[in-house]
PDB file of N, CA and C in Angstrom:
ATOM      1  N   MET A   1      84.177 104.711 102.085  1.00 43.00           N
ATOM      2  CA  MET A   1      83.166 104.826 103.056  1.00 43.00           C
ATOM      3  C   MET A   1      82.661 106.581 103.034  1.00 43.00           C
ATOM      4  N   SER A   2      81.691 106.759 102.760  1.00 51.00           N
ATOM      5  CA  SER A   2      81.296 108.065 102.674  1.00 51.00           C
ATOM      6  C   SER A   2      80.357 108.487 104.295  1.00 51.00           C
ATOM      7  N   GLU A   3      79.982 107.575 104.971  1.00 66.00           N
ATOM      8  CA  GLU A   3      79.394 107.823 106.166  1.00 66.00           C
ATOM      9  C   GLU A   3      80.623 107.672 107.239  1.00 66.00           C
ATOM     10  N   ARG A   4      80.795 108.679 108.062  1.00 78.00           N
ATOM     11  CA  ARG A   4      81.925 108.697 108.978  1.00 78.00           C
ATOM     12  C   ARG A   4      81.381 108.647 110.663  1.00 78.00           C
ATOM     13  N   ALA A   5      80.192 108.011 110.804  1.00 86.00           N
ATOM     14  CA  ALA A   5      79.660 108.079 112.062  1.00 86.00           C
ATOM     15  C   ALA A   5      80.310 106.933 112.711  1.00 86.00           C
ATOM     16  N   GLY A   6      80.461 107.188 113.997  1.00 90.00           N
ATOM     17  CA  GLY A   6      81.310 105.849 114.754  1.00 90.00           C
ATOM     18  C   GLY A   6      82.817 106.173 114.386  1.00 90.00           C
ATOM     19  N   LEU A   7      83.387 107.138 113.841  1.00 92.00           N
ATOM     20  CA  LEU A   7      84.785 107.195 113.438  1.00 92.00           C
ATOM     21  C   LEU A   7      85.385 108.166 114.307  1.00 92.00           C
ATOM     22  N   THR A   8      86.683 107.962 115.020  1.00 91.00           N
ATOM     23  CA  THR A   8      87.190 109.195 115.451  1.00 91.00           C
ATOM     24  C   THR A   8      88.476 109.325 114.428  1.00 91.00           C
ATOM     25  N   ARG A   9      88.592 110.540 114.026  1.00 89.00           N
ATOM     26  CA  ARG A   9      89.664 110.968 113.201  1.00 89.00           C
ATOM     27  C   ARG A   9      90.777 111.186 113.793  1.00 89.00           C
ATOM     28  N   LEU A  10      92.048 110.439 113.696  1.00 89.00           N
ATOM     29  CA  LEU A  10      93.317 110.549 114.495  1.00 89.00           C
ATOM     30  C   LEU A  10      94.363 111.330 113.743  1.00 89.00           C
ATOM     31  N   THR A  11      94.128 111.809 112.413  1.00 87.00           N
ATOM     32  CA  THR A  11      95.035 112.486 111.747  1.00 87.00           C
ATOM     33  C   THR A  11      94.314 113.370 110.918  1.00 87.00           C
ATOM     34  N   GLY A  12      95.100 114.462 110.054  1.00 79.00           N
ATOM     35  CA  GLY A  12      94.528 115.306 109.342  1.00 79.00           C
ATOM     36  C   GLY A  12      93.941 116.504 109.840  1.00 79.00           C
ATOM     37  N   SER A  13      94.252 117.102 110.837  1.00 65.00           N
ATOM     38  CA  SER A  13      93.756 118.158 111.670  1.00 65.00           C
ATOM     39  C   SER A  13      94.061 119.366 110.763  1.00 65.00           C
ATOM     40  N   GLY A  14      94.192 119.559 109.398  1.00 52.00           N
ATOM     41  CA  GLY A  14      94.769 120.777 108.861  1.00 52.00           C
ATOM     42  C   GLY A  14      95.920 121.083 108.824  1.00 52.00           C
ATOM     43  N   ASN A  15      96.922 120.155 109.173  1.00 47.00           N
ATOM     44  CA  ASN A  15      98.318 120.344 109.168  1.00 47.00           C
ATOM     45  C   ASN A  15      99.054 119.819 107.861  1.00 47.00           C
ATOM     46  N   GLY A  16      98.457 120.023 106.851  1.00 45.00           N
ATOM     47  CA  GLY A  16      99.095 119.741 105.709  1.00 45.00           C
ATOM     48  C   GLY A  16      99.118 118.267 105.273  1.00 45.00           C
ATOM     49  N   ASN A  17      98.628 117.171 105.863  1.00 42.00           N
ATOM     50  CA  ASN A  17      98.951 115.797 105.480  1.00 42.00           C
ATOM     51  C   ASN A  17      97.987 115.713 104.026  1.00 42.00           C
ATOM     52  N   GLY A  18      97.105 116.325 103.682  1.00 44.00           N
ATOM     53  CA  GLY A  18      96.355 116.112 102.589  1.00 44.00           C
ATOM     54  C   GLY A  18      97.360 116.072 101.268  1.00 44.00           C
ATOM     55  N   ASN A  19      96.982 115.567 100.251  1.00 44.00           N
ATOM     56  CA  ASN A  19      97.978 115.537  99.057  1.00 44.00           C
ATOM     57  C   ASN A  19      97.805 116.767  98.416  1.00 44.00           C
ATOM     58  N   GLY A  20      96.964 117.640  98.331  1.00 43.00           N
ATOM     59  CA  GLY A  20      96.884 118.925  97.836  1.00 43.00           C
ATOM     60  C   GLY A  20      96.139 118.800  96.311  1.00 43.00           C
ATOM     61  N   ASN A  21      96.204 117.636  95.883  1.00 43.00           N
ATOM     62  CA  ASN A  21      95.593 117.547  94.457  1.00 43.00           C
ATOM     63  C   ASN A  21      94.313 117.581  94.418  1.00 43.00           C
ATOM     64  N   GLY A  22      93.340 117.426  95.216  1.00 42.00           N
ATOM     65  CA  GLY A  22      92.137 117.329  95.079  1.00 42.00           C
ATOM     66  C   GLY A  22      91.310 115.971  94.914  1.00 42.00           C
ATOM     67  N   GLU A  23      92.332 114.966  95.001  1.00 48.00           N
ATOM     68  CA  GLU A  23      91.842 113.634  94.862  1.00 48.00           C
ATOM     69  C   GLU A  23      91.210 113.233  95.905  1.00 48.00           C
ATOM     70  N   CYS A  24      91.284 113.641  97.147  1.00 58.00           N
ATOM     71  CA  CYS A  24      90.924 112.850  98.337  1.00 58.00           C
ATOM     72  C   CYS A  24      90.029 114.045  98.942  1.00 58.00           C
ATOM     73  N   GLY A  25      89.018 114.691  98.472  1.00 57.00           N
ATOM     74  CA  GLY A  25      87.936 115.561  98.979  1.00 57.00           C
ATOM     75  C   GLY A  25      88.599 116.745  99.387  1.00 57.00           C
ATOM     76  N   GLN A  26      89.404 117.402  98.385  1.00 60.00           N
ATOM     77  CA  GLN A  26      90.038 118.772  98.675  1.00 60.00           C
ATOM     78  C   GLN A  26      91.423 118.463  99.742  1.00 60.00           C
ATOM     79  N   GLY A  27      92.091 117.806  99.734  1.00 58.00           N
ATOM     80  CA  GLY A  27      93.175 117.649 100.570  1.00 58.00           C
ATOM     81  C   GLY A  27      92.671 116.894 101.981  1.00 58.00           C
ATOM     82  N   ASP A  28      91.655 116.216 101.845  1.00 70.00           N
ATOM     83  CA  ASP A  28      90.933 115.592 103.289  1.00 70.00           C
ATOM     84  C   ASP A  28      91.605 114.182 103.648  1.00 70.00           C
ATOM     85  N   CYS A  29      92.711 113.816 102.636  1.00 76.00           N
ATOM     86  CA  CYS A  29      93.385 112.696 103.115  1.00 76.00           C
ATOM     87  C   CYS A  29      94.925 112.779 102.639  1.00 76.00           C
ATOM     88  N   PRO A  30      95.555 112.012 103.234  1.00 87.00           N
ATOM     89  CA  PRO A  30      95.505 110.595 104.009  1.00 87.00           C
ATOM     90  C   PRO A  30      95.060 111.093 105.413  1.00 87.00           C
ATOM     91  N   ASN A  31      94.337 109.835 105.798  1.00 89.00           N
ATOM     92  CA  ASN A  31      94.063 110.327 107.382  1.00 89.00           C
ATOM     93  C   ASN A  31      93.795 108.666 107.999  1.00 89.00           C
ATOM     94  N   VAL A  32      93.892 108.566 109.125  1.00 91.00           N
ATOM     95  CA  VAL A  32      93.649 107.238 110.018  1.00 91.00           C
ATOM     96  C   VAL A  32      92.618 107.705 110.820  1.00 91.00           C
ATOM     97  N   TYR A  33      91.566 106.695 110.870  1.00 91.00           N
ATOM     98  CA  TYR A  33      90.422 106.814 112.006  1.00 91.00           C
ATOM     99  C   TYR A  33      90.534 105.604 112.750  1.00 91.00           C
ATOM    100  N   ARG A  34      89.864 105.674 113.859  1.00 92.00           N
ATOM    101  CA  ARG A  34      89.508 104.544 114.979  1.00 92.00           C
ATOM    102  C   ARG A  34      88.195 104.295 115.050  1.00 92.00           C
ATOM    103  N   THR A  35      87.720 103.196 114.854  1.00 93.00           N
ATOM    104  CA  THR A  35      86.215 102.889 114.903  1.00 93.00           C
ATOM    105  C   THR A  35      85.913 102.510 116.527  1.00 93.00           C
ATOM    106  N   GLU A  36      84.695 102.366 116.642  1.00 93.00           N
ATOM    107  CA  GLU A  36      84.022 102.064 117.932  1.00 93.00           C
ATOM    108  C   GLU A  36      84.413 100.776 118.360  1.00 93.00           C
ATOM    109  N   LYS A  37      84.777  99.856 117.279  1.00 93.00           N
ATOM    110  CA  LYS A  37      85.167  98.598 117.882  1.00 93.00           C
ATOM    111  C   LYS A  37      86.775  98.452 118.187  1.00 93.00           C
ATOM    112  N   GLY A  38      87.791  99.763 118.104  1.00 91.00           N
ATOM    113  CA  GLY A  38      88.977  99.637 118.354  1.00 91.00           C
ATOM    114  C   GLY A  38      89.902  99.273 117.033  1.00 91.00           C
ATOM    115  N   THR A  39      89.187  99.200 115.984  1.00 93.00           N
ATOM    116  CA  THR A  39      89.908  99.129 114.551  1.00 93.00           C
ATOM    117  C   THR A  39      90.280 100.154 113.968  1.00 93.00           C
ATOM    118  N   PHE A  40      90.956  99.948 113.097  1.00 93.00           N
ATOM    119  CA  PHE A  40      91.394 101.342 112.270  1.00 93.00           C
ATOM    120  C   PHE A  40      90.959 101.351 110.589  1.00 93.00           C
ATOM    121  N   VAL A  41      90.564 102.601 110.290  1.00 92.00           N
ATOM    122  CA  VAL A  41      90.264 102.826 108.950  1.00 92.00           C
ATOM    123  C   VAL A  41      91.498 103.734 108.432  1.00 92.00           C
ATOM    124  N   VAL A  42      91.872 103.439 107.288  1.00 91.00           N
ATOM    125  CA  VAL A  42      93.069 104.466 106.769  1.00 91.00           C
ATOM    126  C   VAL A  42      92.398 104.765 105.296  1.00 91.00           C
ATOM    127  N   GLN A  43      92.625 106.026 105.311  1.00 90.00           N
ATOM    128  CA  GLN A  43      92.040 106.785 104.103  1.00 90.00           C
ATOM    129  C   GLN A  43      93.400 107.392 103.398  1.00 90.00           C
ATOM    130  N   GLY A  44      93.460 106.830 102.005  1.00 88.00           N
ATOM    131  CA  GLY A  44      94.683 107.304 101.344  1.00 88.00           C
ATOM    132  C   GLY A  44      94.582 107.287  99.980  1.00 88.00           C
ATOM    133  N   ASP A  45      95.634 107.484  99.072  1.00 87.00           N
ATOM    134  CA  ASP A  45      95.751 107.029  97.387  1.00 87.00           C
ATOM    135  C   ASP A  45      95.754 105.741  97.492  1.00 87.00           C
ATOM    136  N   VAL A  46      94.881 105.187  96.320  1.00 88.00           N
ATOM    137  CA  VAL A  46      94.856 103.795  96.143  1.00 88.00           C
ATOM    138  C   VAL A  46      96.144 103.282  95.636  1.00 88.00           C
ATOM    139  N   SER A  47      96.648 102.005  96.212  1.00 91.00           N
ATOM    140  CA  SER A  47      97.953 101.644  95.582  1.00 91.00           C
ATOM    141  C   SER A  47      97.716 100.398  94.848  1.00 91.00           C
ATOM    142  N   SER A  48      98.638 100.094  93.691  1.00 93.00           N
ATOM    143  CA  SER A  48      98.560  99.197  93.114  1.00 93.00           C
ATOM    144  C   SER A  48      99.651  98.295  93.086  1.00 93.00           C
ATOM    145  N   ALA A  49     100.516  98.017  94.307  1.00 95.00           N
ATOM    146  CA  ALA A  49     101.286  97.341  94.431  1.00 95.00           C
ATOM    147  C   ALA A  49     101.227  95.794  94.439  1.00 95.00           C
ATOM    148  N   PHE A  50     100.048  95.344  94.800  1.00 96.00           N
ATOM    149  CA  PHE A  50      99.570  93.951  94.315  1.00 96.00           C
ATOM    150  C   PHE A  50      98.055  94.078  94.311  1.00 96.00           C
ATOM    151  N   THR A  51      97.571  92.794  93.923  1.00 95.00           N
ATOM    152  CA  THR A  51      96.059  92.705  94.038  1.00 95.00           C
ATOM    153  C   THR A  51      95.713  91.939  95.287  1.00 95.00           C
ATOM    154  N   PRO A  52      94.899  92.735  96.329  1.00 94.00           N
ATOM    155  CA  PRO A  52      94.464  91.856  97.552  1.00 94.00           C
ATOM    156  C   PRO A  52      93.142  91.154  97.229  1.00 94.00           C
ATOM    157  N   PRO A  53      92.947  90.358  98.076  1.00 96.00           N
ATOM    158  CA  PRO A  53      91.744  89.547  98.099  1.00 96.00           C
ATOM    159  C   PRO A  53      90.410  90.170  97.749  1.00 96.00           C
ATOM    160  N   GLN A  54      89.265  89.766  97.438  1.00 96.00           N
ATOM    161  CA  GLN A  54      88.129  90.217  97.155  1.00 96.00           C
ATOM    162  C   GLN A  54      87.569  90.794  98.434  1.00 96.00           C
ATOM    163  N   GLY A  55      87.178  92.148  98.419  1.00 94.00           N
ATOM    164  CA  GLY A  55      86.724  92.814  99.625  1.00 94.00           C
ATOM    165  C   GLY A  55      87.764  93.555 100.123  1.00 94.00           C
ATOM    166  N   GLU A  56      88.836  93.564  99.949  1.00 93.00           N
ATOM    167  CA  GLU A  56      89.879  94.493 100.497  1.00 93.00           C
ATOM    168  C   GLU A  56      90.673  95.444  99.442  1.00 93.00           C
ATOM    169  N   GLY A  57      91.375  96.274 100.248  1.00 92.00           N
ATOM    170  CA  GLY A  57      91.963  97.182  99.314  1.00 92.00           C
ATOM    171  C   GLY A  57      93.371  97.682  99.946  1.00 92.00           C
ATOM    172  N   LEU A  58      94.217  98.392  99.016  1.00 92.00           N
ATOM    173  CA  LEU A  58      95.442  98.911  99.570  1.00 92.00           C
ATOM    174  C   LEU A  58      95.317 100.415  99.407  1.00 92.00           C
ATOM    175  N   VAL A  59      95.988 101.014 100.446  1.00 90.00           N
ATOM    176  CA  VAL A  59      96.101 102.486 100.301  1.00 90.00           C
ATOM    177  C   VAL A  59      97.634 102.957 100.728  1.00 90.00           C
ATOM    178  N   GLU A  60      98.162 103.971 100.232  1.00 89.00           N
ATOM    179  CA  GLU A  60      99.503 104.438 100.514  1.00 89.00           C
ATOM    180  C   GLU A  60      99.083 105.592 101.372  1.00 89.00           C
ATOM    181  N   ILE A  61      99.993 105.519 102.614  1.00 89.00           N
ATOM    182  CA  ILE A  61      99.938 106.800 103.446  1.00 89.00           C
ATOM    183  C   ILE A  61     101.203 107.231 103.956  1.00 89.00           C
ATOM    184  N   PRO A  62     101.636 108.355 103.884  1.00 89.00           N
ATOM    185  CA  PRO A  62     103.058 108.924 104.251  1.00 89.00           C
ATOM    186  C   PRO A  62     103.185 108.341 105.964  1.00 89.00           C
ATOM    187  N   GLU A  63     104.392 108.255 106.010  1.00 91.00           N
ATOM    188  CA  GLU A  63     104.922 107.971 107.537  1.00 91.00           C
ATOM    189  C   GLU A  63     104.477 108.967 108.370  1.00 91.00           C
ATOM    190  N   SER A  64     104.420 110.237 108.045  1.00 90.00           N
ATOM    191  CA  SER A  64     103.975 111.300 109.011  1.00 90.00           C
ATOM    192  C   SER A  64     102.373 111.248 109.606  1.00 90.00           C
ATOM    193  N   VAL A  65     101.784 110.474 108.814  1.00 90.00           N
ATOM    194  CA  VAL A  65     100.138 110.227 109.250  1.00 90.00           C
ATOM    195  C   VAL A  65     100.422 109.302 110.057  1.00 90.00           C
ATOM    196  N   LEU A  66     101.061 108.017 109.998  1.00 90.00           N
ATOM    197  CA  LEU A  66     100.989 107.088 111.151  1.00 90.00           C
ATOM    198  C   LEU A  66     101.684 107.533 112.223  1.00 90.00           C
ATOM    199  N   ARG A  67     102.766 108.535 112.267  1.00 92.00           N
ATOM    200  CA  ARG A  67     103.321 108.928 113.398  1.00 92.00           C
ATOM    201  C   ARG A  67     102.359 109.848 114.161  1.00 92.00           C
ATOM    202  N   GLU A  68     101.494 110.755 113.448  1.00 92.00           N
ATOM    203  CA  GLU A  68     100.445 111.655 114.002  1.00 92.00           C
ATOM    204  C   GLU A  68      99.486 110.530 114.652  1.00 92.00           C
ATOM    205  N   ALA A  69      98.807 109.477 114.294  1.00 92.00           N
ATOM    206  CA  ALA A  69      98.001 108.664 114.911  1.00 92.00           C
ATOM    207  C   ALA A  69      98.548 108.059 116.092  1.00 92.00           C
ATOM    208  N   VAL A  70      99.950 107.578 115.975  1.00 93.00           N
ATOM    209  CA  VAL A  70     100.544 106.981 117.330  1.00 93.00           C
ATOM    210  C   VAL A  70     100.608 108.045 118.481  1.00 93.00           C
ATOM    211  N   ARG A  71     100.847 109.505 117.820  1.00 93.00           N
ATOM    212  CA  ARG A  71     100.990 110.558 118.880  1.00 93.00           C
ATOM    213  C   ARG A  71      99.780 110.787 119.606  1.00 93.00           C
ATOM    214  N   VAL A  72      98.572 110.746 118.600  1.00 92.00           N
ATOM    215  CA  VAL A  72      97.166 110.940 119.434  1.00 92.00           C
ATOM    216  C   VAL A  72      96.833 109.959 120.267  1.00 92.00           C
ATOM    217  N   LEU A  73      97.260 108.805 120.023  1.00 92.00           N
ATOM    218  CA  LEU A  73      96.965 107.543 120.922  1.00 92.00           C
ATOM    219  C   LEU A  73      97.928 107.342 121.946  1.00 92.00           C
ATOM    220  N   GLY A  74      98.808 108.266 122.138  1.00 94.00           N
ATOM    221  CA  GLY A  74      99.858 108.051 123.238  1.00 94.00           C
ATOM    222  C   GLY A  74     100.482 106.869 123.338  1.00 94.00           C
ATOM    223  N   TRP A  75     100.774 106.148 122.158  1.00 89.00           N
ATOM    224  CA  TRP A  75     101.448 105.052 122.196  1.00 89.00           C
ATOM    225  C   TRP A  75     103.200 105.349 122.321  1.00 89.00           C
TER     226      TRP A  75
END
């Protein structure tokens, strides 16, 4: 998803969550975004743990990114 309109970035505010290898837009991921509908978009390294159904994908993100998203949401 290159267009980020309507997304609120919950993580990755320059705090070192990027993977540092340039594969995600120069350390731009992993990140968690909230949509206007209240759903979440997760950006991260593609995982090959299993083959998801057509139209779905798997990403791996570190625990620290989920913790940051929970903190931002005040859960």
